Amino acid sequence: MFIIKSNQLITTLLIGLLLLGAKSLNAKDESLVQSIDPLVQTEVTYLFESEAELTLKEVTSPYMQSQFQEPGTTGLSFGWVDQPLWVKIKVKPPFPEKRLYLIVAWPLLDDISLHMLNKNGKVVSYHQAGDHYPFNKREIFDSNYVFSIPFDTGNIRTLYFRIKTTSSMQLPFSFISEQRYLKERAYHQTGQGFFYGLMAIMIFYSLFLYFSTRRLAYLHYVLFVASFTLLQAGLKGVGFQFVWPNLPALNDYAVATAGALSLLFLNLFARTFLQIQSEKTLVKINNVFLVIAGIFIFASLVLPYTWVIKPLAVSVIVSAFVVIGMAVYRYKQGFREARFYLLAWVAMVIGSVTYLFKQLGFLPVNLFTENSMQIGAGLEMLLLSLALADRLNTLRSELESTNLNLEKQVEDRTLELREAMENLEAANLVLEELSATDKLTGLKNRHHFDTTLSLELNRIKRNNDYLSLLLIDIDHFKSVNDTWGHVVGDRALRFVSDCLRKVVRRDIDKICRYGGEEFAIILPTTPKEGALAVAESIRRSVDSNDFVDQGNKFSITISVGVATTTQDINCNLEELIRAADIALYNAKSDGRNCTHLFLGDIKNDVDYDKKLSERFELEKLN
């Protein structure tokens, strides 16, 4: 009778604490939404190092910049990967005018290097952090990584993170003002205090029940809650912050060993609570997981963290579903307490599996996935306490109704999100096309040209194919502008663009406005003979069609330089452009309105600068 009343008291206390925790969580959620300063607009891209370690200078080179890519649907969450990660955060105007905090809400990153660059691309500040360094080396005393960003004095424009870790690779970051940071930190600490307070209540209460009833299930539950609490302290960085701040080597051991102990006591608790001793098949399955847990406990103490944590995470997921299956089986056999256990552990498993899927990179990092394991644990304790107080019937009917409503809401929300994503994808395609197009001529612009030519050069290195480049310059264009004005000059550019489109029609060929009165055409899989034929067709097309503007007839001609490369030549972007430019110089020198093919050494033409200077002088004279 006393135990039943104690159950009711503990249940009431847990409900009160969970309601307070929910209020704290809601407040924290609102703060989190506001924490990203509305004045900070960013463009985020990332790059994984392939083999050699990259320096900041190498990462900021034009070629490496073109290799950065935007995050996918899971954001900056990639699961367990071996390669170091570079993340570029480009601040977009309007630029902040005050100092802000940059929070990285993932304590298990081993090594973080942060480079802050000003508007001139110079490094104005550098920070290094990670859980492989003593805690007192951090700039701000926080379980997460917090960096002070001097937007007010440093003209910060770009941030580069280099991250190397044996844990899950993810970078959930946000910018926040100092005032909001202090408020959010208070909510966070309050929420964590409620969680660890719940853990302590359940440990001592279950110990009391064990000594009162001598049921082994309560002892196993105490050991599970204790190991799970240690696991959470490691995952959230709380243990490193308060318990072992000067022993960073313990971080990996704490997570791996506590995870293995949680796996062991989870299965022991299932064995005793569900009373499966008479079920030989269930006992054998349970024994397998007990042996696996024992192996992981030993391995976590002697093997590297990265070798242990991946198979351990998979084992925990599999074990969780096996335990639920055992509960379902026992419930169908008529074991009444199994339904209480089942509901409690479904909540726990959903939270744990959600968290592990976030670790593996299958789910994005957000407020729910980051705290799903703690949320699941809190619900699990509440449900077990309700089970001990024999109040599950009412709760189960409420949960069934809630689940139906939730499924409907999820279905409706999923449909809305799918439609929104389709609209967003369509808009992104339009924006991408606009960003790569020259407004005057409708051709692809110089940025698209550089990107496409780099990709084609990489392709021929793999496929041993031809690649030709045409550089085209309108003859005497300066005199057209000087005599008839820039409006007529713009129409002349559009006239030449139309002539180019009529001749160059393959989908793989790219016509680009190179700059001013110059155009460039990329011809993949085209040898020099084919490129010369295309160039001559273009020249004749422009020469044979008169440009007429408001009754005035103009004779427009062009000069074309042709350069062709192959895998054997192995030239880079600058060398191929230089070769085509030399050929264009020769065409200009040969009287204009003609086509020339580059016949020299594409990698070692020492007269390029001289010829380019002469071409500019020739243009001025004419």
Coordinates of C-alpha atoms in Angstrom, one line a residue:
M1 CA 0.0 0.0 0.0
F2 CA 2.9 2.3 0.9
I3 CA 4.6 1.5 -2.4
I4 CA 1.4 2.3 -4.4
K5 CA 1.1 5.7 -2.7
S6 CA 4.8 6.3 -3.3
N7 CA 4.2 5.5 -7.0
Q8 CA 1.4 8.0 -7.1
L9 CA 3.6 10.6 -5.4
I10 CA 6.5 10.0 -7.7
T11 CA 4.2 10.1 -10.7
T12 CA 2.7 13.4 -9.6
L13 CA 6.2 14.8 -9.0
L14 CA 7.4 13.6 -12.4
I15 CA 4.4 15.1 -14.2
G16 CA 5.1 18.4 -12.5
L17 CA 8.8 18.3 -13.4
L18 CA 8.0 17.4 -17.0
L19 CA 5.5 20.2 -17.3
L20 CA 8.1 22.6 -16.0
G21 CA 10.6 21.1 -18.3
A22 CA 8.2 21.5 -21.2
K23 CA 7.7 25.1 -20.4
S24 CA 11.5 25.6 -20.2
L25 CA 11.9 23.7 -23.5
N26 CA 9.2 25.8 -25.2
A27 CA 10.9 29.0 -24.0
K28 CA 14.2 27.7 -25.2
D29 CA 12.7 26.9 -28.5
E30 CA 11.4 30.4 -28.9
S31 CA 14.7 31.8 -27.9
L32 CA 16.5 29.5 -30.3
V33 CA 14.4 30.8 -33.2
Q34 CA 15.3 34.4 -32.2
S35 CA 18.9 33.6 -31.6
I36 CA 19.9 33.8 -35.2
D37 CA 20.3 37.5 -35.5
P38 CA 17.9 38.8 -38.2
L39 CA 20.7 41.1 -39.5
V40 CA 23.0 38.2 -40.2
Q41 CA 22.3 36.7 -43.7
T42 CA 24.7 33.9 -44.6
E43 CA 25.6 31.7 -47.5
V44 CA 26.9 28.3 -46.3
T45 CA 28.9 25.8 -48.4
Y46 CA 31.1 22.9 -47.5
L47 CA 34.0 20.8 -48.8
F48 CA 35.5 17.5 -47.6
E49 CA 39.3 17.1 -47.9
S50 CA 40.0 14.2 -50.2
E51 CA 43.6 13.1 -49.3
A52 CA 46.2 15.8 -48.6
E53 CA 45.5 18.2 -45.8
L54 CA 44.4 21.6 -47.2
T55 CA 45.6 25.0 -45.9
L56 CA 43.4 28.1 -45.8
K57 CA 45.4 29.5 -48.7
E58 CA 44.6 26.4 -50.8
V59 CA 40.9 26.4 -49.8
T60 CA 40.5 30.0 -50.8
S61 CA 41.9 29.4 -54.3
P62 CA 39.5 29.9 -57.2
Y63 CA 39.6 26.2 -58.1
M64 CA 38.9 24.9 -54.6
Q65 CA 36.2 27.6 -54.2
S66 CA 34.4 26.0 -57.2
Q67 CA 34.5 22.6 -55.4
F68 CA 32.4 23.9 -52.4
Q69 CA 28.8 22.7 -52.4
E70 CA 25.6 23.6 -50.6
P71 CA 24.2 21.4 -47.8
G72 CA 21.5 18.9 -48.6
T73 CA 18.3 18.1 -46.8
T74 CA 20.1 17.1 -43.7
G75 CA 22.0 20.3 -43.5
L76 CA 25.6 20.1 -42.2
S77 CA 25.1 16.6 -40.7
F78 CA 27.0 13.8 -42.4
G79 CA 27.2 11.0 -39.9
W80 CA 30.6 9.3 -39.3
V81 CA 33.1 10.3 -41.9
D82 CA 36.9 10.1 -41.9
Q83 CA 37.7 13.2 -44.0
P84 CA 38.2 16.6 -42.4
L85 CA 35.4 19.0 -43.3
W86 CA 35.7 22.7 -44.4
V87 CA 32.7 24.9 -43.9
K88 CA 32.5 28.3 -45.5
I89 CA 30.1 30.8 -43.9
K90 CA 29.9 33.9 -46.1
V91 CA 28.1 36.9 -44.5
K92 CA 25.8 38.7 -46.9
P93 CA 24.8 42.3 -46.7
P94 CA 23.5 44.1 -44.8
F95 CA 26.5 43.4 -42.6
P96 CA 26.2 43.3 -38.8
E97 CA 27.5 46.2 -36.9
K98 CA 27.9 44.6 -33.5
R99 CA 29.8 41.8 -31.8
L100 CA 27.9 38.5 -31.9
Y101 CA 28.4 35.0 -30.6
L102 CA 28.7 32.1 -33.0
I103 CA 27.5 28.9 -31.3
V104 CA 28.4 25.4 -32.5
A105 CA 25.9 23.1 -30.7
W106 CA 27.7 19.8 -31.0
P107 CA 30.2 19.2 -28.1
L108 CA 31.8 16.0 -29.5
L109 CA 33.9 17.6 -32.3
D110 CA 37.5 16.7 -31.7
D111 CA 39.4 19.6 -33.5
I112 CA 37.8 22.8 -34.7
S113 CA 39.8 25.5 -36.5
L114 CA 38.0 28.8 -37.1
H115 CA 39.4 31.4 -39.5
M116 CA 37.8 34.8 -39.6
L117 CA 38.4 36.8 -42.8
N118 CA 37.7 40.5 -43.4
K119 CA 36.3 42.1 -46.5
N120 CA 39.8 42.1 -48.1
G121 CA 40.2 38.3 -47.5
K122 CA 42.8 38.7 -44.8
V123 CA 42.6 36.6 -41.6
V124 CA 41.9 38.9 -38.7
S125 CA 41.3 36.2 -36.0
Y126 CA 41.9 32.5 -35.5
H127 CA 40.5 30.1 -32.9
Q128 CA 41.1 26.5 -32.2
A129 CA 38.9 24.3 -30.0
G130 CA 37.6 20.8 -29.6
D131 CA 37.1 18.0 -27.0
H132 CA 40.7 16.9 -27.5
Y133 CA 41.8 20.1 -25.8
P134 CA 41.5 20.9 -22.1
F135 CA 38.2 22.6 -21.3
N136 CA 39.9 25.7 -19.8
K137 CA 41.3 26.5 -23.3
R138 CA 37.8 27.5 -24.5
E139 CA 37.0 31.2 -25.0
I140 CA 33.7 30.9 -23.2
F141 CA 32.7 28.5 -20.4
D142 CA 30.0 26.5 -22.2
S143 CA 29.4 22.8 -23.0
N144 CA 29.0 23.9 -26.6
Y145 CA 31.6 25.8 -28.6
V146 CA 31.0 29.5 -28.4
F147 CA 33.1 32.0 -30.4
S148 CA 33.0 35.8 -30.2
I149 CA 32.7 37.3 -33.7
P150 CA 33.9 41.0 -33.8
F151 CA 31.6 42.2 -36.6
D152 CA 31.8 45.7 -35.1
T153 CA 35.6 46.1 -35.3
G154 CA 36.9 43.4 -37.6
N155 CA 34.8 43.9 -40.8
I156 CA 34.3 40.1 -40.7
R157 CA 32.9 38.9 -44.0
T158 CA 33.8 35.2 -44.3
L159 CA 34.3 32.4 -41.7
Y160 CA 36.1 29.2 -42.5
F161 CA 35.7 26.1 -40.2
R162 CA 38.0 23.2 -40.5
I163 CA 36.7 20.2 -38.5
K164 CA 38.3 16.9 -37.8
T165 CA 36.5 14.4 -35.6
T166 CA 36.0 10.7 -34.9
S167 CA 32.4 11.4 -33.7
S168 CA 29.5 12.2 -36.0
M169 CA 30.4 15.0 -38.4
Q170 CA 27.9 17.8 -38.0
L171 CA 28.0 21.6 -37.5
P172 CA 24.8 23.0 -36.1
F173 CA 25.6 26.7 -35.8
S174 CA 23.8 30.0 -35.0
F175 CA 24.7 33.6 -34.6
I176 CA 23.3 35.2 -31.4
S177 CA 23.7 38.5 -29.5
E178 CA 25.2 38.4 -26.0
Q179 CA 21.9 39.2 -24.3
R180 CA 20.0 36.4 -26.1
Y181 CA 22.9 34.0 -25.6
L182 CA 22.7 34.6 -21.8
K183 CA 19.0 34.1 -21.9
E184 CA 19.2 30.9 -24.1
R185 CA 22.0 29.6 -21.9
A186 CA 19.8 30.0 -18.8
Y187 CA 17.0 28.1 -20.4
H188 CA 19.4 25.4 -21.6
Q189 CA 20.9 24.9 -18.2
T190 CA 17.4 24.9 -16.6
G191 CA 16.3 22.2 -19.0
Q192 CA 19.4 20.1 -18.4
G193 CA 19.0 20.6 -14.7
F194 CA 15.4 19.2 -14.9
F195 CA 16.7 16.2 -17.0
Y196 CA 19.5 15.2 -14.6
G197 CA 17.1 15.9 -11.7
L198 CA 14.7 13.4 -13.2
M199 CA 17.5 10.9 -13.6
A200 CA 18.5 11.3 -10.0
I201 CA 14.9 10.9 -8.8
M202 CA 14.5 7.7 -10.8
I203 CA 17.8 6.2 -9.6
F204 CA 17.0 6.8 -5.9
Y205 CA 13.4 5.9 -6.2
S206 CA 14.2 2.6 -8.1
L207 CA 16.8 1.8 -5.5
F208 CA 14.2 2.3 -2.8
L209 CA 11.8 -0.1 -4.7
Y210 CA 14.6 -2.6 -5.1
F211 CA 15.4 -2.7 -1.4
S212 CA 11.7 -2.8 -0.6
T213 CA 10.7 -5.6 -3.0
R214 CA 14.0 -7.3 -3.8
R215 CA 12.9 -7.5 -7.5
L216 CA 16.0 -7.6 -9.6
A217 CA 14.3 -5.6 -12.4
Y218 CA 14.6 -2.4 -10.3
L219 CA 18.3 -2.9 -9.8
H220 CA 18.9 -3.4 -13.5
Y221 CA 16.8 -0.3 -14.1
V222 CA 18.9 1.7 -11.7
L223 CA 22.1 0.6 -13.5
F224 CA 20.6 1.4 -16.9
V225 CA 19.5 4.9 -15.8
A226 CA 23.0 5.5 -14.3
S227 CA 24.8 4.4 -17.4
F228 CA 22.4 6.3 -19.6
T229 CA 22.9 9.5 -17.5
L230 CA 26.7 9.1 -18.0
L231 CA 26.2 8.7 -21.7
Q232 CA 24.1 11.9 -21.9
A233 CA 26.7 13.8 -19.8
G234 CA 29.3 12.7 -22.4
L235 CA 27.1 13.5 -25.5
K236 CA 26.0 16.9 -24.2
G237 CA 29.5 17.9 -23.0
V238 CA 28.3 18.3 -19.4
G239 CA 30.7 15.7 -18.1
F240 CA 33.7 17.3 -19.8
Q241 CA 32.6 20.8 -18.5
F242 CA 32.1 19.9 -14.8
V243 CA 33.5 16.4 -14.1
W244 CA 36.7 15.8 -16.1
P245 CA 37.6 19.2 -17.6
N246 CA 41.3 18.5 -17.6
L247 CA 41.1 15.0 -19.1
P248 CA 40.0 15.4 -22.7
A249 CA 41.0 11.8 -23.4
L250 CA 38.1 10.6 -21.3
N251 CA 35.5 12.1 -23.7
D252 CA 35.7 9.3 -26.2
Y253 CA 35.9 6.6 -23.4
A254 CA 32.9 8.1 -21.6
V255 CA 30.6 8.0 -24.6
A256 CA 31.7 4.6 -25.9
T257 CA 31.8 2.8 -22.5
A258 CA 28.6 4.4 -21.2
G259 CA 26.9 3.4 -24.5
A260 CA 28.1 -0.2 -24.1
L261 CA 27.0 -0.3 -20.5
S262 CA 23.6 1.1 -21.5
L263 CA 23.3 -1.7 -24.1
L264 CA 24.1 -4.3 -21.4
F265 CA 21.7 -3.1 -18.7
L266 CA 18.9 -2.4 -21.3
N267 CA 18.9 -6.1 -22.1
L268 CA 19.3 -7.2 -18.5
F269 CA 16.3 -5.0 -17.5
A270 CA 14.2 -6.4 -20.4
R271 CA 15.1 -10.0 -19.3
T272 CA 14.0 -9.5 -15.7
F273 CA 11.0 -7.1 -16.2
L274 CA 9.4 -9.2 -19.0
Q275 CA 10.2 -12.5 -17.2
I276 CA 11.4 -14.3 -20.3
Q277 CA 13.3 -17.0 -18.4
S278 CA 10.7 -19.7 -19.6
E279 CA 11.0 -18.6 -23.2
K280 CA 14.1 -20.4 -24.6
T281 CA 14.2 -18.5 -27.9
L282 CA 13.9 -15.1 -26.2
V283 CA 16.6 -16.1 -23.7
K284 CA 19.0 -17.1 -26.5
I285 CA 18.4 -13.8 -28.3
N286 CA 18.9 -11.9 -25.1
N287 CA 22.1 -13.8 -24.3
V288 CA 23.5 -12.8 -27.7
F289 CA 23.0 -9.1 -27.0
L290 CA 24.5 -9.5 -23.5
V291 CA 27.6 -11.1 -25.0
I292 CA 27.7 -8.3 -27.7
A293 CA 27.4 -5.7 -25.0
G294 CA 30.2 -7.3 -23.0
I295 CA 32.5 -7.3 -26.1
F296 CA 31.7 -3.6 -26.7
I297 CA 32.5 -2.7 -23.0
F298 CA 36.0 -4.4 -23.4
A299 CA 36.5 -2.9 -26.9
S300 CA 35.6 0.6 -25.7
L301 CA 38.5 0.5 -23.2
V302 CA 41.2 -0.8 -25.6
L303 CA 40.2 0.1 -29.2
P304 CA 40.0 3.6 -30.9
Y305 CA 36.7 5.4 -30.5
T306 CA 35.9 5.4 -34.2
W307 CA 36.2 1.6 -34.4
V308 CA 33.8 1.1 -31.6
I309 CA 31.1 3.8 -31.9
K310 CA 29.7 2.9 -35.4
P311 CA 29.0 -0.8 -34.8
L312 CA 27.8 0.1 -31.2
A313 CA 25.3 2.6 -32.6
V314 CA 23.9 0.0 -35.0
S315 CA 23.8 -2.7 -32.2
V316 CA 21.8 -0.3 -30.0
I317 CA 19.3 0.4 -32.7
V318 CA 18.9 -3.3 -33.4
S319 CA 18.7 -4.2 -29.7
A320 CA 16.1 -1.5 -29.1
F321 CA 13.7 -3.0 -31.8
V322 CA 14.4 -6.5 -30.5
V323 CA 13.4 -5.5 -27.0
I324 CA 10.2 -3.9 -28.3
G325 CA 9.5 -7.2 -30.2
M326 CA 10.0 -9.1 -27.0
A327 CA 7.5 -6.9 -25.2
V328 CA 4.9 -7.4 -28.0
Y329 CA 5.4 -11.1 -27.9
R330 CA 4.9 -11.3 -24.1
Y331 CA 1.9 -9.0 -24.3
K332 CA 0.2 -11.3 -26.8
Q333 CA 0.9 -14.2 -24.4
G334 CA -1.2 -12.3 -21.8
F335 CA 1.6 -10.8 -19.7
R336 CA -0.2 -7.7 -18.5
E337 CA 2.9 -5.7 -17.4
A338 CA 4.4 -6.0 -20.9
R339 CA 2.0 -3.3 -22.3
F340 CA 3.3 -0.8 -19.7
Y341 CA 6.8 -1.7 -20.5
L342 CA 6.1 -1.5 -24.3
L343 CA 4.7 2.0 -24.3
A344 CA 7.5 3.3 -22.0
W345 CA 10.2 1.8 -24.2
V346 CA 8.6 2.8 -27.5
A347 CA 9.0 6.4 -26.3
M348 CA 12.6 5.8 -25.3
V349 CA 13.5 3.9 -28.5
I350 CA 11.9 6.6 -30.7
G351 CA 14.0 9.2 -29.0
S352 CA 17.2 7.1 -29.1
V353 CA 16.8 6.0 -32.7
T354 CA 16.0 9.5 -33.8
Y355 CA 19.1 10.7 -32.1
L356 CA 21.3 7.9 -33.6
F357 CA 19.9 8.6 -37.1
K358 CA 20.8 12.2 -36.6
Q359 CA 24.3 11.0 -35.6
L360 CA 24.5 8.9 -38.7
G361 CA 23.5 11.8 -40.9
F362 CA 20.1 10.5 -41.9
L363 CA 18.2 13.2 -40.1
P364 CA 18.9 17.0 -39.9
V365 CA 20.2 18.6 -36.7
N366 CA 17.4 20.6 -35.0
L367 CA 16.0 21.2 -31.6
F368 CA 14.1 17.9 -31.6
T369 CA 16.7 15.6 -33.0
E370 CA 19.4 17.1 -30.8
N371 CA 17.4 16.5 -27.6
S372 CA 15.3 13.5 -28.8
M373 CA 17.1 11.0 -26.5
Q374 CA 16.5 13.1 -23.4
I375 CA 12.9 13.7 -24.4
G376 CA 12.4 10.0 -25.0
A377 CA 14.0 9.2 -21.6
G378 CA 11.8 11.6 -19.8
L379 CA 8.7 10.2 -21.4
E380 CA 9.9 6.6 -20.6
M381 CA 10.3 7.4 -16.9
L382 CA 6.9 9.0 -16.7
L383 CA 5.2 6.0 -18.4
L384 CA 6.9 3.5 -16.2
S385 CA 5.9 5.4 -13.1
L386 CA 2.3 5.5 -14.4
A387 CA 2.5 1.8 -15.0
L388 CA 3.6 1.2 -11.4
A389 CA 0.7 3.3 -10.3
D390 CA -1.7 1.2 -12.5
R391 CA -2.9 4.2 -14.5
L392 CA -2.0 3.0 -18.0
N393 CA -5.5 2.3 -19.3
T394 CA -6.5 6.0 -19.4
L395 CA -3.1 7.0 -20.7
R396 CA -3.2 4.4 -23.5
S397 CA -6.6 5.7 -24.8
E398 CA -5.2 9.3 -24.8
L399 CA -2.1 8.2 -26.6
E400 CA -4.1 6.3 -29.3
S401 CA -6.2 9.4 -29.9
T402 CA -3.1 11.6 -29.9
N403 CA -1.3 9.3 -32.3
L404 CA -4.2 9.4 -34.8
N405 CA -4.3 13.2 -34.7
L406 CA -0.5 13.3 -35.0
E407 CA -0.5 10.9 -38.0
K408 CA -3.1 13.1 -39.7
Q409 CA -1.1 16.2 -38.9
V410 CA 2.1 14.6 -40.1
E411 CA 0.4 13.5 -43.3
D412 CA -1.0 17.0 -44.0
R413 CA 2.3 18.6 -43.1
T414 CA 4.2 16.2 -45.3
L415 CA 2.0 17.1 -48.2
E416 CA 2.4 20.8 -47.6
L417 CA 6.2 20.4 -47.3
R418 CA 6.3 18.3 -50.5
E419 CA 4.5 21.0 -52.4
A420 CA 6.7 23.7 -50.9
M421 CA 9.8 21.8 -51.8
E422 CA 8.7 21.4 -55.4
N423 CA 8.0 25.1 -55.7
L424 CA 11.3 25.9 -54.1
E425 CA 13.2 23.6 -56.4
A426 CA 11.5 25.2 -59.4
A427 CA 12.4 28.6 -58.1
N428 CA 16.0 27.6 -57.5
L429 CA 16.3 26.3 -61.1
V430 CA 15.1 29.7 -62.4
L431 CA 17.5 31.6 -60.1
E432 CA 20.4 29.3 -61.0
E433 CA 19.7 30.0 -64.7
L434 CA 19.5 33.7 -64.2
S435 CA 22.7 33.9 -62.2
A436 CA 24.6 32.2 -65.0
T437 CA 23.2 34.4 -67.8
D438 CA 24.5 37.6 -69.3
K439 CA 21.6 40.1 -69.2
L440 CA 22.5 42.0 -72.4
T441 CA 23.0 39.1 -74.8
G442 CA 21.2 36.2 -73.1
L443 CA 24.3 34.1 -73.4
K444 CA 26.1 32.4 -70.5
N445 CA 28.3 34.7 -68.5
R446 CA 32.0 34.7 -67.6
H447 CA 31.4 32.9 -64.3
H448 CA 29.6 30.1 -66.1
F449 CA 32.3 30.0 -68.7
D450 CA 35.1 29.5 -66.0
T451 CA 33.1 26.8 -64.2
T452 CA 32.2 24.9 -67.4
L453 CA 35.7 25.1 -68.9
S454 CA 37.2 23.8 -65.6
L455 CA 34.8 20.8 -65.6
E456 CA 35.5 20.0 -69.2
L457 CA 39.3 20.1 -68.6
N458 CA 38.8 17.6 -65.8
R459 CA 36.6 15.4 -68.0
I460 CA 39.2 15.1 -70.8
K461 CA 41.8 14.1 -68.2
R462 CA 39.5 11.1 -67.4
N463 CA 38.2 10.3 -70.9
N464 CA 41.2 11.1 -73.1
D465 CA 39.0 13.3 -75.4
Y466 CA 39.3 16.5 -77.3
L467 CA 38.4 19.9 -76.1
S468 CA 38.4 23.1 -78.2
L469 CA 38.0 26.7 -77.3
L470 CA 37.1 29.6 -79.6
L471 CA 37.8 33.2 -78.5
I472 CA 35.9 35.7 -80.7
D473 CA 36.5 39.5 -80.9
I474 CA 34.3 42.0 -82.9
D475 CA 36.6 43.9 -85.2
H476 CA 36.7 47.7 -84.8
F477 CA 34.0 47.6 -82.1
K478 CA 35.5 50.6 -80.4
S479 CA 34.9 52.7 -83.5
V480 CA 31.2 51.6 -83.5
N481 CA 30.8 52.7 -79.9
D482 CA 32.7 56.0 -80.5
T483 CA 30.8 56.8 -83.7
W484 CA 27.3 55.6 -83.0
G485 CA 27.1 55.3 -79.3
H486 CA 26.9 52.5 -76.8
V487 CA 23.2 51.8 -77.5
V488 CA 24.1 50.8 -81.0
G489 CA 27.1 48.9 -79.7
D490 CA 24.8 46.9 -77.4
R491 CA 22.6 46.0 -80.4
A492 CA 25.7 45.0 -82.3
L493 CA 26.6 42.6 -79.5
R494 CA 23.1 41.1 -79.6
F495 CA 23.4 40.8 -83.4
V496 CA 26.7 38.8 -83.1
S497 CA 25.2 36.7 -80.3
D498 CA 22.3 35.7 -82.6
C499 CA 24.7 34.7 -85.3
L500 CA 26.6 32.5 -82.9
R501 CA 23.4 30.8 -81.8
K502 CA 22.5 30.0 -85.4
V503 CA 25.7 28.2 -86.0
V504 CA 26.5 26.5 -82.7
R505 CA 23.5 24.3 -81.9
R506 CA 24.8 21.2 -80.0
D507 CA 23.5 21.0 -76.5
I508 CA 27.0 20.2 -75.1
D509 CA 28.5 23.3 -76.7
K510 CA 28.5 26.5 -74.6
I511 CA 28.4 30.0 -75.9
C512 CA 29.5 32.6 -73.4
R513 CA 30.1 36.3 -73.3
Y514 CA 33.7 36.5 -72.3
G515 CA 33.8 40.3 -71.6
G516 CA 33.2 43.5 -73.6
E517 CA 33.1 42.7 -77.2
E518 CA 34.6 39.2 -76.8
F519 CA 32.8 35.9 -76.8
A520 CA 34.0 32.4 -76.0
I521 CA 32.7 29.1 -77.2
I522 CA 33.5 25.7 -75.5
L523 CA 33.4 22.8 -77.9
P524 CA 33.7 19.4 -76.0
T525 CA 34.7 16.3 -78.0
T526 CA 35.8 18.5 -80.9
P527 CA 39.2 18.2 -82.6
K528 CA 41.0 21.1 -84.2
E529 CA 39.6 20.4 -87.6
G530 CA 36.0 20.5 -86.4
A531 CA 36.7 23.6 -84.3
L532 CA 38.2 25.4 -87.3
A533 CA 35.1 24.5 -89.3
V534 CA 32.8 25.8 -86.6
A535 CA 34.9 29.0 -86.3
E536 CA 34.9 29.6 -90.0
S537 CA 31.1 29.0 -90.2
I538 CA 30.6 31.6 -87.4
R539 CA 32.9 34.1 -89.1
R540 CA 31.1 33.7 -92.5
S541 CA 27.7 34.0 -90.8
V542 CA 28.6 37.3 -89.2
D543 CA 30.3 38.6 -92.3
S544 CA 27.5 37.7 -94.7
N545 CA 24.7 39.2 -92.6
D546 CA 24.4 43.0 -92.4
F547 CA 23.7 44.6 -89.1
V548 CA 20.8 47.1 -89.6
D549 CA 19.8 49.6 -86.9
Q550 CA 17.2 52.3 -87.5
G551 CA 17.8 52.3 -91.2
N552 CA 21.6 52.4 -90.9
K553 CA 23.5 49.4 -92.3
F554 CA 26.7 48.3 -90.7
S555 CA 29.3 45.8 -91.8
I556 CA 30.3 43.7 -88.8
T557 CA 33.2 41.3 -88.9
I558 CA 34.9 39.2 -86.3
S559 CA 38.3 37.6 -85.6
V560 CA 38.5 34.1 -84.1
G561 CA 41.2 32.3 -82.2
V562 CA 41.1 28.5 -81.9
A563 CA 42.9 26.3 -79.4
T564 CA 42.5 22.6 -78.9
T565 CA 43.8 20.4 -76.1
T566 CA 43.8 16.7 -75.2
Q567 CA 44.6 14.5 -72.2
D568 CA 48.2 14.2 -73.4
I569 CA 48.7 18.0 -73.4
N570 CA 47.3 18.2 -69.9
C571 CA 46.9 22.0 -69.8
N572 CA 45.0 24.0 -67.3
L573 CA 42.3 26.6 -67.7
E574 CA 44.7 29.6 -67.9
E575 CA 47.0 27.9 -70.5
L576 CA 44.1 27.0 -72.8
I577 CA 42.7 30.5 -72.7
R578 CA 46.2 31.9 -73.3
A579 CA 46.6 29.7 -76.4
A580 CA 43.2 30.7 -77.8
D581 CA 44.1 34.4 -77.1
I582 CA 47.4 34.1 -79.0
A583 CA 45.5 32.6 -81.9
L584 CA 43.1 35.6 -81.7
Y585 CA 46.1 37.9 -81.7
N586 CA 47.4 36.3 -84.8
A587 CA 44.0 36.7 -86.5
K588 CA 44.0 40.4 -85.6
S589 CA 47.5 40.8 -86.8
D590 CA 46.6 39.1 -90.1
G591 CA 44.1 41.8 -91.1
R592 CA 41.1 40.7 -89.0
N593 CA 37.9 39.0 -90.3
C594 CA 39.8 35.7 -90.3
T595 CA 40.3 32.5 -88.2
H596 CA 43.6 31.3 -86.8
L597 CA 44.5 28.0 -85.0
F598 CA 47.1 28.0 -82.2
L599 CA 50.0 25.8 -83.4
G600 CA 52.6 26.5 -80.7
D601 CA 53.4 24.8 -77.4
I602 CA 50.3 25.3 -75.4
K603 CA 52.1 25.1 -72.0
N604 CA 55.3 27.1 -72.9
D605 CA 54.5 30.1 -75.1
V606 CA 56.8 32.7 -73.6
D607 CA 55.7 35.5 -76.0
Y608 CA 52.1 35.6 -74.7
D609 CA 52.4 38.8 -72.6
K610 CA 54.1 40.6 -75.5
K611 CA 51.5 39.5 -78.0
L612 CA 48.7 40.4 -75.7
S613 CA 50.1 43.9 -75.2
E614 CA 50.6 44.3 -79.0
R615 CA 46.9 43.3 -79.5
F616 CA 45.7 45.9 -77.1
E617 CA 47.9 48.6 -78.8
L618 CA 46.5 47.5 -82.2
E619 CA 42.9 47.9 -80.9
K620 CA 43.7 51.4 -79.7
L621 CA 45.1 52.4 -83.0
N622 CA 42.0 51.1 -84.8

